[in-house]
């Protein structure tokens, strides 16, 4: 009888202690609709930013920035040469040598 009483008391104490250690559930019902929408928007935004960052990194790997800079330098050099020639032609058109 004593063993049964001891086992019952221990089981009751164990049950009371286990109830105190319960982890509360995170219910979706507690979150509002705006919170869900905001979280989804943040998720899509983060995904878009990460994708764009990956594209930028892949473009930097191709050294397109350097190629574009060289193209700009070559184009401006050629354009300034032809602009100088055009300026000389216009000057000689308006002020012919006598």
mmCIF file of C-alpha atoms in Angstrom:
data_model
loop_
_atom_site.group_PDB
_atom_site.id
_atom_site.type_symbol
_atom_site.label_atom_id
_atom_site.label_comp_id
_atom_site.label_asym_id
_atom_site.label_seq_id
_atom_site.Cartn_x
_atom_site.Cartn_y
_atom_site.Cartn_z
ATOM 1 C CA UNK A 1 0.000 0.000 0.000
ATOM 2 C CA UNK A 2 2.846 2.368 0.830
ATOM 3 C CA UNK A 3 4.435 1.758 -2.565
ATOM 4 C CA UNK A 4 1.183 2.597 -4.300
ATOM 5 C CA UNK A 5 0.861 5.807 -2.266
ATOM 6 C CA UNK A 6 4.454 6.822 -3.068
ATOM 7 C CA UNK A 7 3.972 6.131 -6.785
ATOM 8 C CA UNK A 8 0.718 8.119 -6.804
ATOM 9 C CA UNK A 9 2.299 11.111 -5.054
ATOM 10 C CA UNK A 10 5.289 11.027 -7.412
ATOM 11 C CA UNK A 11 3.012 10.786 -10.457
ATOM 12 C CA UNK A 12 0.944 13.746 -9.211
ATOM 13 C CA UNK A 13 4.075 15.836 -8.591
ATOM 14 C CA UNK A 14 5.433 14.897 -12.013
ATOM 15 C CA UNK A 15 2.150 15.861 -13.684
ATOM 16 C CA UNK A 16 2.080 19.227 -11.911
ATOM 17 C CA UNK A 17 5.697 19.979 -12.822
ATOM 18 C CA UNK A 18 5.267 18.957 -16.451
ATOM 19 C CA UNK A 19 2.278 21.278 -16.805
ATOM 20 C CA UNK A 20 4.450 24.206 -15.685
ATOM 21 C CA UNK A 21 6.989 23.516 -18.453
ATOM 22 C CA UNK A 22 4.584 23.722 -21.359
ATOM 23 C CA UNK A 23 5.740 25.844 -24.260
ATOM 24 C CA UNK A 24 3.031 28.234 -25.431
ATOM 25 C CA UNK A 25 1.974 27.720 -29.028
ATOM 26 C CA UNK A 26 2.384 30.519 -31.509
ATOM 27 C CA UNK A 27 -1.042 30.652 -32.996
ATOM 28 C CA UNK A 28 -1.586 32.326 -36.355
ATOM 29 C CA UNK A 29 -4.926 33.524 -35.056
ATOM 30 C CA UNK A 30 -3.114 35.995 -32.803
ATOM 31 C CA UNK A 31 -1.377 37.639 -35.756
ATOM 32 C CA UNK A 32 -3.433 40.197 -37.560
ATOM 33 C CA UNK A 33 -4.090 40.405 -41.263
ATOM 34 C CA UNK A 34 -1.890 43.488 -41.633
ATOM 35 C CA UNK A 35 0.989 41.679 -39.936
ATOM 36 C CA UNK A 36 0.669 38.775 -42.354
ATOM 37 C CA UNK A 37 0.550 41.132 -45.350
ATOM 38 C CA UNK A 38 3.520 43.124 -44.067
ATOM 39 C CA UNK A 39 5.546 39.962 -43.507
ATOM 40 C CA UNK A 40 4.781 38.747 -47.031
ATOM 41 C CA UNK A 41 5.764 42.100 -48.530
ATOM 42 C CA UNK A 42 9.015 42.106 -46.544
ATOM 43 C CA UNK A 43 9.708 38.581 -47.740
ATOM 44 C CA UNK A 44 9.145 39.518 -51.399
ATOM 45 C CA UNK A 45 11.251 42.682 -50.998
ATOM 46 C CA UNK A 46 14.143 40.773 -49.429
ATOM 47 C CA UNK A 47 13.953 38.189 -52.196
ATOM 48 C CA UNK A 48 14.013 40.901 -54.878
ATOM 49 C CA UNK A 49 16.966 42.680 -53.242
ATOM 50 C CA UNK A 50 18.914 39.432 -52.985
ATOM 51 C CA UNK A 51 18.234 38.585 -56.623
ATOM 52 C CA UNK A 52 19.279 42.066 -57.761
ATOM 53 C CA UNK A 53 22.449 41.843 -55.680
ATOM 54 C CA UNK A 54 23.297 38.519 -57.283
ATOM 55 C CA UNK A 55 22.802 40.017 -60.758
ATOM 56 C CA UNK A 56 25.015 43.000 -59.890
ATOM 57 C CA UNK A 57 27.731 40.682 -58.619
ATOM 58 C CA UNK A 58 27.550 38.574 -61.786
ATOM 59 C CA UNK A 59 27.774 41.716 -63.941
ATOM 60 C CA UNK A 60 30.811 42.914 -61.978
ATOM 61 C CA UNK A 61 32.381 39.558 -62.751
ATOM 62 C CA UNK A 62 32.049 40.268 -66.473
ATOM 63 C CA UNK A 63 33.847 43.627 -66.075
ATOM 64 C CA UNK A 64 31.128 45.418 -68.021
ATOM 65 C CA UNK A 65 31.746 48.599 -66.071
ATOM 66 C CA UNK A 66 35.305 48.788 -67.355
ATOM 67 C CA UNK A 67 34.178 48.043 -70.905
ATOM 68 C CA UNK A 68 31.504 50.741 -70.730
ATOM 69 C CA UNK A 69 34.059 53.233 -69.407
ATOM 70 C CA UNK A 70 36.453 52.430 -72.263
ATOM 71 C CA UNK A 71 33.627 52.757 -74.777
ATOM 72 C CA UNK A 72 32.702 56.161 -73.317
ATOM 73 C CA UNK A 73 36.305 57.387 -73.455
ATOM 74 C CA UNK A 74 36.754 56.234 -77.067
ATOM 75 C CA UNK A 75 33.417 57.722 -78.137
ATOM 76 C CA UNK A 76 34.067 61.100 -76.515
ATOM 77 C CA UNK A 77 37.528 61.228 -78.106
ATOM 78 C CA UNK A 78 36.107 60.551 -81.567
ATOM 79 C CA UNK A 79 33.192 62.950 -81.042
ATOM 80 C CA UNK A 80 35.498 65.748 -79.879
ATOM 81 C CA UNK A 81 37.700 65.238 -82.944
ATOM 82 C CA UNK A 82 34.742 65.448 -85.324
ATOM 83 C CA UNK A 83 33.292 68.386 -83.370
ATOM 84 C CA UNK A 84 36.622 70.217 -83.821
ATOM 85 C CA UNK A 85 36.594 69.544 -87.549
ATOM 86 C CA UNK A 86 32.986 70.780 -87.797
ATOM 87 C CA UNK A 87 33.881 73.890 -85.821
ATOM 88 C CA UNK A 88 36.749 74.649 -88.201
ATOM 89 C CA UNK A 89 34.478 74.173 -91.219
ATOM 90 C CA UNK A 90 31.844 76.521 -89.802
ATOM 91 C CA UNK A 91 34.477 79.113 -88.906
ATOM 92 C CA UNK A 92 35.945 79.058 -92.413
ATOM 93 C CA UNK A 93 32.465 79.197 -93.916
ATOM 94 C CA UNK A 94 31.636 82.433 -92.067
ATOM 95 C CA UNK A 95 35.142 83.943 -92.154
ATOM 96 C CA UNK A 96 36.741 82.919 -95.452
ATOM 97 C CA UNK A 97 40.391 83.724 -95.956
ATOM 98 C CA UNK A 98 40.906 86.664 -98.248
#
